[in-house]
Amino acid sequence: MLQIQENISLKNFNTFGIDVSARYYVEICHEDELVELFLDPQWLDTKRLVLGGGSNMLFKDDFNGLVIRINIRGIERRLQNNDVFVEAGAGEVWNDLVNYCVDRGYGGIENLSLIPGSVGASPVQNIGAYGVELKDVFKSCRAFEIASGQFKTFIKTDCSFAYRESVFKGALKEQYIIVSVKLHLSLLPNLNLKYGAIEQELQSRNISEPTLKDVSKVVSHIRVSKLPDPSTIGNAGSFFKNPIISRAQFEEVHSKFPEVVNYPAGDDFKLAAGWLIEQCGWKGKIVGNTGTWQNQALVLVNHGGATGEEVYSLSSQIIDSVYSKFGVLLEREVNIVA
Ligand code: EPU
């Protein structure tokens, strides 16, 4: 029997550690419970929020609706020659899935070690780090359509994956709830070591032929050295996307700031938002209970007791100052829940 709770604190359910509450709250441990939940038409008409690990959202206020926390567990695998298909429940912790695969020699997601959040959120954001994105290994996902009460399977081409984007954030926003994700991994891993810091760290450890475990350890080490641990300092990883600008705009920025950190992205250019923010003097700055992280200006943090409004207001100030210095508009990567 589903238990709908009322006036539940969400402080431990968002990695920013913002102290807000949900008017209604339900935990889903099995996909059939979604069917059961929406048999009651009340919930079709109520404002809803689907929560996984809460690692990519900022609550600006109490949530006056129904929070649906997905806690569907389980990992299954199927081997076919050197291919491995791993299917995980949306409520699994992403990094537990990474460890499960690395421990068994299933290659493909080792560069995504230690990304906070749940498996179910991974396709929504098309999570990525150190030269790998979820879309590179994504096979399919199963999702519940709220309006029809039916389940549907999405294959990769259905998902419109792009940099930190997917159909689940775009055209189908809030229409589906992901219940499981299937990845296509390999027993013959094609290690992706092109990200400079990985190479350097492997060299400094005298590792010339890295294993999956080595890569996972090195990536974890890099993350820990740069990014604050949400269990001690509230944060949601990169707060903004790295902006992608046209060649013409890039040339303008580059002529004034030749040292601008950039990466070619097809015909366009991606700029390092952390660099832009640091150049505006924000790196490590403390503003009330919030601020930017000392080792990575792209990460906004809660130094304790910050409200969502406070963090949001800092993010607006950062957007304004980057825009006035560089003419580049930063876009928030974190979902803002108002
Ligand atoms: N930089 C600065 N100052 C800073 C931060 C960065 O100058 O304060 C410059 C440096 O030149 C650095 C470059 O920016 O070399 C890139 O920085 P970093 O390697 O830390 O990566 P990022 O572009 O800031 C992205 C992802 C991260 C992911 C890393 C590694 C986005 C929005 N962020 O950050 O993802 O871990 O690359 O691949 O794309 C996340 O999405 O939450 C996240 C942490």
Coordinates of C-alpha atoms and ligand atoms in Angstrom, one line a residue:
M1 CA 0.0 0.0 0.0
L2 CA 1.4 3.4 -1.0
Q3 CA 2.1 5.8 1.8
I4 CA 1.6 9.4 1.0
Q5 CA 3.3 11.5 3.7
E6 CA 2.6 15.2 4.4
N7 CA 4.9 18.1 5.2
I8 CA 8.2 16.2 4.8
S9 CA 11.5 18.0 5.0
L10 CA 13.6 17.7 1.8
K11 CA 16.9 18.8 3.5
N12 CA 18.4 15.3 3.2
F13 CA 17.0 14.7 -0.3
N14 CA 18.8 17.5 -2.1
T15 CA 22.6 17.7 -2.2
F16 CA 22.6 21.5 -1.8
G17 CA 21.1 20.7 1.7
I18 CA 18.4 23.4 1.3
D19 CA 16.0 23.2 4.1
V20 CA 12.6 23.1 2.4
S21 CA 9.6 20.8 2.8
A22 CA 7.2 19.0 0.5
R23 CA 3.5 19.3 1.0
Y24 CA 3.1 15.6 -0.1
Y25 CA 5.8 13.0 -0.5
V26 CA 5.7 9.4 -1.7
E27 CA 8.5 6.9 -2.2
I28 CA 8.2 4.5 -5.1
C29 CA 10.1 1.1 -4.7
H30 CA 8.5 -0.8 -7.6
E31 CA 7.3 0.4 -11.0
D32 CA 3.8 -0.9 -10.3
E33 CA 3.4 1.6 -7.6
L34 CA 3.5 4.4 -10.2
V35 CA 0.4 2.8 -11.8
E36 CA -1.3 2.6 -8.4
L37 CA -0.4 6.2 -7.5
F38 CA -1.9 7.7 -10.7
L39 CA -5.1 5.6 -10.4
D40 CA -6.0 8.4 -8.0
P41 CA -6.9 11.3 -10.3
Q42 CA -6.0 13.8 -7.5
W43 CA -2.3 13.2 -8.3
L44 CA -2.8 13.9 -12.0
D45 CA -3.9 17.4 -11.2
T46 CA -1.3 18.1 -8.5
K47 CA 2.0 19.9 -9.1
R48 CA 4.6 17.1 -9.1
L49 CA 8.4 16.7 -8.8
V50 CA 10.3 13.5 -9.5
L51 CA 13.3 13.2 -7.3
G52 CA 16.2 10.8 -7.7
G53 CA 19.4 11.7 -5.8
G54 CA 18.4 15.4 -5.7
S55 CA 21.9 16.2 -6.9
N56 CA 21.1 18.6 -9.7
M57 CA 18.4 20.8 -8.3
L58 CA 18.0 24.0 -6.3
F59 CA 14.8 24.4 -4.3
K60 CA 13.9 28.1 -4.1
D61 CA 11.0 27.5 -1.7
D62 CA 8.8 24.8 -0.1
F63 CA 7.3 22.5 -2.7
N64 CA 3.6 22.9 -2.6
G65 CA 2.8 19.7 -4.4
L66 CA 3.7 16.0 -4.6
V67 CA 7.4 14.9 -4.5
I68 CA 7.8 11.4 -6.0
R69 CA 11.0 9.9 -4.8
I70 CA 12.1 7.0 -7.1
N71 CA 13.8 4.2 -5.1
I72 CA 13.5 1.4 -7.6
R73 CA 16.5 -0.9 -7.1
G74 CA 18.1 -3.8 -8.8
I75 CA 20.9 -4.4 -11.3
E76 CA 20.8 -7.2 -13.9
R77 CA 23.3 -8.1 -16.6
R78 CA 23.4 -10.1 -19.8
L79 CA 26.6 -11.1 -21.5
Q80 CA 26.8 -11.7 -25.2
N81 CA 30.3 -12.4 -26.4
N82 CA 32.2 -9.4 -25.4
D83 CA 29.2 -7.1 -25.1
V84 CA 27.5 -6.6 -21.7
F85 CA 24.1 -5.2 -21.3
V86 CA 23.5 -3.9 -17.8
E87 CA 20.0 -2.8 -16.7
A88 CA 19.6 -0.9 -13.4
G89 CA 16.7 0.4 -11.5
A90 CA 16.2 4.2 -11.6
G91 CA 16.7 4.5 -7.9
E92 CA 20.1 2.9 -7.8
V93 CA 22.9 5.3 -6.9
W94 CA 24.8 6.1 -10.0
N95 CA 28.2 5.5 -8.5
D96 CA 27.1 2.1 -7.1
L97 CA 26.4 1.1 -10.7
V98 CA 29.8 2.4 -11.8
N99 CA 31.5 0.3 -9.1
Y100 CA 29.4 -2.8 -10.0
C101 CA 30.6 -2.5 -13.6
V102 CA 34.2 -1.6 -12.8
D103 CA 34.5 -4.5 -10.4
R104 CA 33.3 -7.0 -13.0
G105 CA 35.4 -5.6 -15.8
Y106 CA 32.5 -4.0 -17.8
G107 CA 34.0 -1.0 -19.5
G108 CA 32.3 2.2 -20.6
I109 CA 31.3 4.2 -17.5
E110 CA 34.6 4.3 -15.5
N111 CA 35.1 8.0 -16.5
L112 CA 31.7 8.7 -14.9
S113 CA 32.9 7.6 -11.5
L114 CA 31.7 9.4 -8.5
I115 CA 29.1 11.6 -10.3
P116 CA 26.5 12.1 -7.6
G117 CA 22.9 11.2 -8.3
S118 CA 20.7 8.3 -9.3
V119 CA 20.6 6.1 -12.4
G120 CA 17.2 7.4 -13.4
A121 CA 18.5 11.0 -13.7
S122 CA 21.5 10.0 -15.8
P123 CA 19.7 10.1 -19.2
V124 CA 17.7 13.2 -18.3
Q125 CA 20.9 15.2 -17.9
N126 CA 23.0 13.1 -20.3
I127 CA 25.6 13.2 -17.5
G128 CA 29.1 13.5 -18.6
A129 CA 32.7 13.9 -17.4
Y130 CA 36.3 13.5 -18.5
G131 CA 35.5 12.9 -22.2
V132 CA 32.5 10.5 -21.8
E133 CA 28.8 11.1 -21.8
L134 CA 26.0 8.8 -20.9
K135 CA 24.8 8.7 -24.5
D136 CA 28.1 6.9 -25.5
V137 CA 26.9 3.8 -23.6
F138 CA 23.2 4.2 -23.5
K139 CA 21.1 1.4 -25.0
S140 CA 17.6 2.2 -23.8
C141 CA 15.4 3.2 -20.8
R142 CA 12.0 2.2 -19.6
A143 CA 9.7 5.0 -18.6
F144 CA 6.2 5.4 -17.2
E145 CA 3.9 7.8 -19.1
I146 CA 1.9 9.7 -16.5
A147 CA -1.0 10.6 -18.8
S148 CA -1.7 7.1 -20.1
G149 CA -0.4 5.0 -17.2
Q150 CA 1.6 2.9 -19.7
F151 CA 5.2 2.0 -19.9
K152 CA 7.4 2.8 -22.9
T153 CA 10.9 1.9 -24.0
F154 CA 13.1 4.7 -25.4
I155 CA 16.1 3.7 -27.5
K156 CA 19.0 6.1 -27.9
T157 CA 17.7 7.8 -31.0
D158 CA 14.4 8.6 -29.2
C159 CA 16.2 10.6 -26.6
S160 CA 17.6 13.6 -28.5
F161 CA 20.8 13.5 -26.4
A162 CA 23.0 16.6 -26.5
Y163 CA 25.4 18.3 -24.1
R164 CA 23.5 18.0 -20.7
E165 CA 20.3 17.7 -22.7
S166 CA 17.7 15.1 -23.6
V167 CA 14.1 14.8 -24.7
F168 CA 13.2 14.2 -21.0
K169 CA 14.3 17.8 -20.2
G170 CA 12.9 19.1 -23.5
A171 CA 9.8 18.1 -25.6
L172 CA 8.7 15.4 -23.1
K173 CA 9.5 17.3 -19.9
E174 CA 7.5 16.0 -16.9
Q175 CA 5.5 13.6 -19.0
Y176 CA 7.5 10.4 -18.2
I177 CA 9.1 8.9 -15.2
I178 CA 12.2 6.8 -15.9
V179 CA 12.1 3.4 -14.1
S180 CA 15.2 1.7 -15.4
V181 CA 18.2 2.3 -17.7
K182 CA 20.0 -0.2 -19.9
L183 CA 23.6 0.4 -20.8
H184 CA 25.7 -1.3 -23.5
L185 CA 29.2 -1.9 -22.0
S186 CA 32.1 -4.1 -23.1
L187 CA 34.5 -6.7 -21.8
L188 CA 37.1 -5.2 -24.1
P189 CA 37.1 -1.7 -22.9
N190 CA 38.2 1.2 -25.1
L191 CA 39.7 3.4 -22.4
N192 CA 39.2 7.1 -22.9
L193 CA 42.3 8.8 -21.5
K194 CA 42.4 11.9 -23.6
Y195 CA 41.4 14.3 -20.8
G196 CA 44.7 15.8 -19.8
A197 CA 44.3 15.5 -16.0
I198 CA 43.8 11.7 -16.4
E199 CA 47.0 11.2 -18.3
Q200 CA 49.0 13.3 -15.9
E201 CA 47.6 11.5 -12.9
L202 CA 48.3 8.1 -14.5
Q203 CA 51.9 9.2 -15.2
S204 CA 52.4 10.4 -11.7
R205 CA 51.3 7.0 -10.5
N206 CA 53.7 5.3 -13.0
I207 CA 50.8 3.4 -14.6
S208 CA 51.4 2.9 -18.3
E209 CA 48.7 0.2 -19.0
P210 CA 45.8 1.3 -16.9
T211 CA 42.9 -1.1 -16.0
L212 CA 39.3 0.0 -15.6
K213 CA 39.9 0.2 -11.9
D214 CA 42.9 2.5 -12.4
V215 CA 40.9 4.8 -14.5
S216 CA 38.0 4.8 -12.1
K217 CA 40.4 5.6 -9.2
V218 CA 42.2 8.4 -11.0
V219 CA 38.9 10.0 -12.1
S220 CA 37.6 9.8 -8.5
H221 CA 40.8 11.3 -7.3
I222 CA 40.6 14.2 -9.7
R223 CA 36.9 14.8 -8.8
V224 CA 37.6 14.8 -5.0
S225 CA 40.5 17.2 -5.4
K226 CA 38.4 19.7 -7.4
L227 CA 34.8 19.3 -6.3
P228 CA 33.3 19.7 -2.8
D229 CA 31.8 16.6 -1.2
P230 CA 28.1 17.2 -1.0
S231 CA 27.9 15.2 2.3
T232 CA 30.0 18.0 3.9
I233 CA 29.4 21.1 1.8
G234 CA 26.1 21.4 0.0
N235 CA 26.4 21.8 -3.8
A236 CA 25.0 20.4 -7.0
G237 CA 28.2 20.1 -9.1
S238 CA 28.5 22.5 -12.0
F239 CA 25.9 25.2 -11.5
F240 CA 26.1 26.4 -15.1
K241 CA 26.7 24.8 -18.5
N242 CA 29.8 25.5 -20.4
P243 CA 28.5 28.0 -23.0
I244 CA 28.6 27.1 -26.6
I245 CA 29.1 30.1 -28.9
S246 CA 29.4 30.7 -32.6
R247 CA 32.8 31.1 -34.3
A248 CA 32.0 34.9 -34.9
Q249 CA 31.3 35.4 -31.3
F250 CA 34.3 33.4 -30.3
E251 CA 36.6 35.5 -32.4
E252 CA 35.3 38.6 -30.8
V253 CA 35.8 37.2 -27.3
H254 CA 39.2 35.8 -28.2
S255 CA 40.5 39.0 -29.7
K256 CA 39.9 40.8 -26.3
F257 CA 40.8 37.8 -24.1
P258 CA 43.3 35.6 -26.0
E259 CA 43.8 33.3 -23.0
V260 CA 40.1 32.3 -22.9
V261 CA 39.9 28.6 -22.2
N262 CA 37.9 27.0 -25.1
Y263 CA 37.3 23.7 -26.9
P264 CA 36.2 23.4 -30.5
A265 CA 32.6 22.0 -30.7
G266 CA 31.8 21.3 -34.4
D267 CA 31.6 24.7 -36.1
D268 CA 31.1 26.4 -32.7
F269 CA 33.2 26.8 -29.6
K270 CA 32.6 25.7 -26.0
L271 CA 34.1 28.0 -23.4
A272 CA 35.1 27.0 -19.8
A273 CA 32.4 28.7 -17.7
G274 CA 34.7 28.2 -14.6
W275 CA 37.3 30.3 -16.3
L276 CA 34.9 33.1 -17.2
I277 CA 33.5 33.1 -13.6
E278 CA 37.0 33.1 -12.1
Q279 CA 38.0 36.1 -14.4
C280 CA 35.2 38.1 -12.9
G281 CA 36.6 37.6 -9.5
W282 CA 34.1 35.1 -8.1
K283 CA 36.3 32.1 -7.4
G284 CA 36.3 31.1 -3.8
K285 CA 34.2 34.2 -2.9
I286 CA 31.8 33.8 0.1
V287 CA 28.6 35.7 -0.1
G288 CA 26.4 35.3 3.0
N289 CA 25.9 31.6 3.5
T290 CA 26.7 30.8 -0.1
G291 CA 29.6 31.3 -2.5
T292 CA 31.6 29.6 -5.3
W293 CA 34.0 26.7 -4.6
Q294 CA 37.6 27.6 -4.0
N295 CA 39.0 25.0 -6.4
Q296 CA 36.3 25.3 -9.1
A297 CA 34.4 28.5 -9.7
L298 CA 31.6 26.7 -11.6
V299 CA 30.3 25.1 -8.5
L300 CA 28.1 27.1 -6.1
V301 CA 28.1 25.9 -2.5
N302 CA 26.0 26.2 0.6
H303 CA 28.3 27.0 3.5
G304 CA 25.5 26.2 5.9
G305 CA 22.0 27.5 6.3
A306 CA 21.8 29.0 2.8
T307 CA 18.3 29.4 1.3
G308 CA 17.6 28.5 -2.3
E309 CA 16.8 32.2 -2.9
E310 CA 20.3 33.2 -1.7
V311 CA 22.0 30.7 -4.0
Y312 CA 19.8 31.7 -6.9
S313 CA 20.5 35.4 -6.3
L314 CA 24.3 34.7 -6.4
S315 CA 23.9 32.8 -9.6
S316 CA 22.1 35.8 -11.1
Q317 CA 24.9 38.1 -10.1
I318 CA 27.4 35.8 -11.7
I319 CA 25.4 35.6 -14.9
D320 CA 25.3 39.4 -15.0
S321 CA 28.9 40.0 -14.4
V322 CA 30.1 37.3 -16.9
Y323 CA 27.7 38.9 -19.5
S324 CA 29.0 42.4 -18.9
K325 CA 32.7 41.4 -19.1
F326 CA 32.5 38.9 -22.0
G327 CA 29.1 39.4 -23.6
V328 CA 28.5 35.6 -23.0
L329 CA 25.3 34.5 -21.4
L330 CA 25.6 31.6 -18.9
E331 CA 22.8 29.2 -18.7
R332 CA 22.0 27.3 -15.4
E333 CA 22.6 23.6 -15.6
V334 CA 21.0 22.9 -12.2
N335 CA 17.2 22.6 -12.3
I336 CA 15.5 25.4 -10.4
V337 CA 12.4 24.3 -8.5
A338 CA 10.3 27.3 -7.6
Ligands
EPU1 N1 38.7 26.7 -15.0 C1 39.2 27.9 -14.5 N2 38.8 28.2 -13.2 C2 37.9 27.5 -12.5 C3 37.4 26.3 -13.1 C4 37.8 25.9 -14.4 O1 40.0 28.6 -15.1 O2 37.5 27.9 -11.4 C5 39.2 26.3 -16.4 C6 40.5 25.6 -16.4 O3 41.3 26.0 -17.5 C7 40.1 24.1 -16.6 C8 38.9 24.3 -17.4 O4 38.3 25.5 -17.0 O5 41.2 23.4 -17.2 C9 37.9 23.1 -17.3 O6 37.6 22.8 -16.0 P1 37.2 21.4 -15.5 O7 38.2 20.4 -16.0 O8 37.1 21.4 -14.0 O9 35.9 21.1 -16.2 P2 34.6 22.0 -16.4 O10 34.5 22.3 -17.8 O11 34.6 23.2 -15.5 C10 33.0 20.0 -16.9 C11 31.7 19.4 -16.4 C12 31.9 18.7 -15.1 C13 32.9 17.6 -15.4 C14 34.2 18.2 -15.9 C15 35.2 17.1 -16.3 C16 30.0 20.9 -17.3 C17 29.0 22.0 -16.9 N3 30.7 20.5 -16.2 O12 33.4 21.0 -16.0 O13 30.6 18.1 -14.8 O14 33.1 16.8 -14.2 O15 33.9 19.0 -17.1 O16 34.8 16.5 -17.5 O17 30.1 20.5 -18.4 C18 28.7 18.6 -13.5 O18 28.1 18.5 -14.6 O19 28.1 18.8 -12.5 C19 30.1 18.4 -13.5 C20 30.8 18.5 -12.4

